[in-house]
Amino acid sequence: MNDLGTADRQWAVLEALATASRGLRFWLSGGWALDFHCGRVTRRHSDIDVIVHEDDRGRFWEALRASGMCRGSVRSSGVVDTVRCGGVEVEVTYVYAQGDMIVTRGVEHWPWPEGSLDDPPRRFQELEIGVVSVAGLLEMKTRYEEFFDVPMRVQDDLDAQLLMDLGEPDRRDP
């Protein structure tokens, strides 16, 4: 986030996501998921990362467009779709079941850790949204370099430490 205006715009997009996408399977990932687990904003965010079940892809985009937040064209990298919503970049990754694993198209060699998308929605302030589990986020942060051959960012190390500090999900307050 570059300024308070960006933080306010990101929060407005999160509210639109929560409202427009009711009844659809989607989860926050990345920094905002960490914030929902911690119950506070942990750092500035450059975007909002969302995981959507592939079966809900069309309905997800219809819901967002109907909200009036996402009007621009969607750019696709093959793994992630990116769109600007309310002046905020939203990156959407799609998952599907491959046997008993949940995988992302294009990176099937890196299945999501078991239970990554099974936690109940988390509440942060007045919003309740599905989020990737602590274990799923931690694996993404600690193994990103291994799977994508891209150097870890400083924020990934800091996020991983926060996730480890959260402990096991059954020992945390809801």
mmCIF file of C-alpha atoms in Angstrom, residues 17-152:
data_model
loop_
_atom_site.group_PDB
_atom_site.id
_atom_site.type_symbol
_atom_site.label_atom_id
_atom_site.label_comp_id
_atom_site.label_asym_id
_atom_site.label_seq_id
_atom_site.Cartn_x
_atom_site.Cartn_y
_atom_site.Cartn_z
ATOM 1 C CA LEU A 17 -15.562 -9.701 -2.719
ATOM 2 C CA ALA A 18 -17.263 -10.810 0.486
ATOM 3 C CA THR A 19 -20.650 -9.492 -0.606
ATOM 4 C CA ALA A 20 -20.636 -10.336 -4.320
ATOM 5 C CA SER A 21 -19.216 -13.828 -3.971
ATOM 6 C CA ARG A 22 -21.528 -15.289 -1.324
ATOM 7 C CA GLY A 23 -22.241 -18.917 -2.028
ATOM 8 C CA LEU A 24 -19.095 -19.345 -4.147
ATOM 9 C CA ARG A 25 -15.968 -21.198 -3.134
ATOM 10 C CA PHE A 26 -13.147 -18.676 -2.835
ATOM 11 C CA TRP A 27 -10.368 -17.944 -0.363
ATOM 12 C CA LEU A 28 -7.988 -15.079 0.331
ATOM 13 C CA SER A 29 -4.341 -15.965 -0.020
ATOM 14 C CA GLY A 30 -1.122 -14.040 0.475
ATOM 15 C CA GLY A 31 -0.843 -11.029 2.733
ATOM 16 C CA TRP A 32 -4.533 -10.394 3.300
ATOM 17 C CA ALA A 33 -5.074 -14.031 4.339
ATOM 18 C CA LEU A 34 -2.271 -13.601 6.863
ATOM 19 C CA ASP A 35 -3.978 -10.448 8.151
ATOM 20 C CA PHE A 36 -7.279 -12.296 8.611
ATOM 21 C CA HIS A 37 -5.468 -15.021 10.594
ATOM 22 C CA CYS A 38 -3.648 -12.430 12.732
ATOM 23 C CA GLY A 39 -6.676 -10.176 13.147
ATOM 24 C CA ARG A 40 -4.669 -7.108 12.161
ATOM 25 C CA VAL A 41 -2.972 -5.561 9.153
ATOM 26 C CA THR A 42 0.570 -6.920 9.271
ATOM 27 C CA ARG A 43 2.116 -4.930 6.416
ATOM 28 C CA ARG A 44 1.351 -2.924 3.306
ATOM 29 C CA HIS A 45 -0.157 -4.870 0.429
ATOM 30 C CA SER A 46 0.354 -4.267 -3.269
ATOM 31 C CA ASP A 47 -2.613 -6.437 -4.302
ATOM 32 C CA ILE A 48 -5.286 -8.872 -3.175
ATOM 33 C CA ASP A 49 -4.697 -12.563 -3.871
ATOM 34 C CA VAL A 50 -7.752 -14.773 -4.290
ATOM 35 C CA ILE A 51 -8.113 -18.514 -4.832
ATOM 36 C CA VAL A 52 -11.264 -19.618 -6.687
ATOM 37 C CA HIS A 53 -12.458 -23.144 -7.356
ATOM 38 C CA GLU A 54 -12.305 -23.636 -11.123
ATOM 39 C CA ASP A 55 -15.957 -24.759 -11.211
ATOM 40 C CA ASP A 56 -16.941 -21.307 -9.881
ATOM 41 C CA ARG A 57 -14.744 -19.274 -12.241
ATOM 42 C CA GLY A 58 -17.537 -17.880 -14.427
ATOM 43 C CA ARG A 59 -19.919 -17.183 -11.552
ATOM 44 C CA PHE A 60 -17.111 -15.503 -9.590
ATOM 45 C CA TRP A 61 -16.393 -13.042 -12.422
ATOM 46 C CA GLU A 62 -20.107 -12.435 -13.016
ATOM 47 C CA ALA A 63 -20.547 -11.609 -9.333
ATOM 48 C CA LEU A 64 -17.578 -9.239 -9.282
ATOM 49 C CA ARG A 65 -18.655 -7.461 -12.441
ATOM 50 C CA ALA A 66 -22.198 -7.151 -11.081
ATOM 51 C CA SER A 67 -20.753 -5.461 -7.986
ATOM 52 C CA GLY A 68 -19.449 -2.677 -10.225
ATOM 53 C CA MET A 69 -15.927 -2.986 -8.801
ATOM 54 C CA CYS A 70 -14.254 -4.906 -11.639
ATOM 55 C CA ARG A 71 -14.837 -3.380 -15.025
ATOM 56 C CA GLY A 72 -11.477 -3.737 -16.758
ATOM 57 C CA SER A 73 -10.198 -6.531 -18.911
ATOM 58 C CA VAL A 74 -8.647 -9.582 -17.296
ATOM 59 C CA ARG A 75 -4.973 -10.330 -18.020
ATOM 60 C CA SER A 76 -3.996 -13.974 -17.779
ATOM 61 C CA SER A 77 -0.552 -15.478 -17.227
ATOM 62 C CA GLY A 78 -1.940 -18.980 -17.670
ATOM 63 C CA VAL A 79 -1.788 -19.596 -13.906
ATOM 64 C CA VAL A 80 -3.113 -16.302 -12.525
ATOM 65 C CA ASP A 81 -5.742 -13.886 -13.847
ATOM 66 C CA THR A 82 -5.204 -10.250 -12.906
ATOM 67 C CA VAL A 83 -7.739 -7.438 -13.012
ATOM 68 C CA ARG A 84 -8.041 -3.980 -11.486
ATOM 69 C CA CYS A 85 -11.031 -3.628 -9.184
ATOM 70 C CA GLY A 86 -11.740 -0.265 -7.622
ATOM 71 C CA GLY A 87 -8.195 0.818 -8.443
ATOM 72 C CA VAL A 88 -6.697 -2.277 -6.779
ATOM 73 C CA GLU A 89 -4.955 -5.168 -8.496
ATOM 74 C CA VAL A 90 -6.672 -8.491 -7.773
ATOM 75 C CA GLU A 91 -4.851 -11.704 -8.678
ATOM 76 C CA VAL A 92 -7.064 -14.764 -9.047
ATOM 77 C CA THR A 93 -5.673 -18.302 -9.026
ATOM 78 C CA TYR A 94 -7.914 -21.274 -9.867
ATOM 79 C CA VAL A 95 -7.819 -24.644 -8.141
ATOM 80 C CA TYR A 96 -9.378 -28.002 -8.899
ATOM 81 C CA ALA A 97 -9.336 -31.553 -7.556
ATOM 82 C CA GLN A 98 -6.882 -33.975 -9.124
ATOM 83 C CA GLY A 99 -7.572 -37.275 -7.436
ATOM 84 C CA ASP A 100 -7.429 -36.587 -3.712
ATOM 85 C CA MET A 101 -5.257 -33.475 -4.140
ATOM 86 C CA ILE A 102 -6.139 -29.836 -4.763
ATOM 87 C CA VAL A 103 -3.937 -28.329 -7.466
ATOM 88 C CA THR A 104 -3.567 -25.168 -9.497
ATOM 89 C CA ARG A 105 -3.686 -25.475 -13.273
ATOM 90 C CA GLY A 106 -0.183 -24.933 -14.627
ATOM 91 C CA VAL A 107 1.558 -25.885 -11.384
ATOM 92 C CA GLU A 108 0.114 -29.330 -10.736
ATOM 93 C CA HIS A 109 3.573 -30.429 -9.500
ATOM 94 C CA TRP A 110 2.906 -28.339 -6.392
ATOM 95 C CA PRO A 111 -0.355 -29.572 -4.815
ATOM 96 C CA TRP A 112 -1.868 -27.550 -2.007
ATOM 97 C CA PRO A 113 -1.137 -29.026 1.437
ATOM 98 C CA GLU A 114 -3.989 -31.150 2.712
ATOM 99 C CA GLY A 115 -6.612 -29.004 4.426
ATOM 100 C CA SER A 116 -5.374 -25.692 2.939
ATOM 101 C CA LEU A 117 -8.876 -24.747 1.852
ATOM 102 C CA ASP A 118 -10.862 -26.479 4.613
ATOM 103 C CA ASP A 119 -10.770 -23.893 7.426
ATOM 104 C CA PRO A 120 -14.002 -22.068 8.220
ATOM 105 C CA PRO A 121 -14.121 -18.431 7.100
ATOM 106 C CA ARG A 122 -12.154 -16.013 9.279
ATOM 107 C CA ARG A 123 -13.511 -12.763 10.674
ATOM 108 C CA PHE A 124 -11.457 -9.565 10.572
ATOM 109 C CA GLN A 125 -13.263 -6.450 11.737
ATOM 110 C CA GLU A 126 -16.734 -6.749 10.160
ATOM 111 C CA LEU A 127 -15.745 -9.015 7.252
ATOM 112 C CA GLU A 128 -15.917 -12.803 7.207
ATOM 113 C CA ILE A 129 -14.086 -14.429 4.296
ATOM 114 C CA GLY A 130 -12.589 -17.832 3.526
ATOM 115 C CA VAL A 131 -8.806 -17.852 3.817
ATOM 116 C CA VAL A 132 -6.071 -20.333 3.015
ATOM 117 C CA SER A 133 -5.073 -22.196 6.201
ATOM 118 C CA VAL A 134 -2.000 -21.237 8.201
ATOM 119 C CA ALA A 135 -0.288 -24.474 7.076
ATOM 120 C CA GLY A 136 -1.103 -23.764 3.419
ATOM 121 C CA LEU A 137 0.174 -20.193 3.628
ATOM 122 C CA LEU A 138 3.318 -21.302 5.427
ATOM 123 C CA GLU A 139 4.144 -23.861 2.748
ATOM 124 C CA MET A 140 3.578 -21.273 0.027
ATOM 125 C CA LYS A 141 5.904 -18.827 1.778
ATOM 126 C CA THR A 142 8.678 -21.297 2.612
ATOM 127 C CA ARG A 143 8.717 -23.296 -0.637
ATOM 128 C CA TYR A 144 7.924 -20.616 -3.224
ATOM 129 C CA GLU A 145 11.553 -20.313 -4.325
ATOM 130 C CA GLU A 146 11.845 -24.090 -4.727
ATOM 131 C CA PHE A 147 8.761 -24.439 -6.923
ATOM 132 C CA PHE A 148 9.005 -21.262 -8.999
ATOM 133 C CA ASP A 149 12.782 -20.709 -9.097
ATOM 134 C CA VAL A 150 12.291 -17.117 -7.986
ATOM 135 C CA PRO A 151 14.163 -15.635 -5.017
ATOM 136 C CA MET A 152 12.260 -15.253 -1.754
#
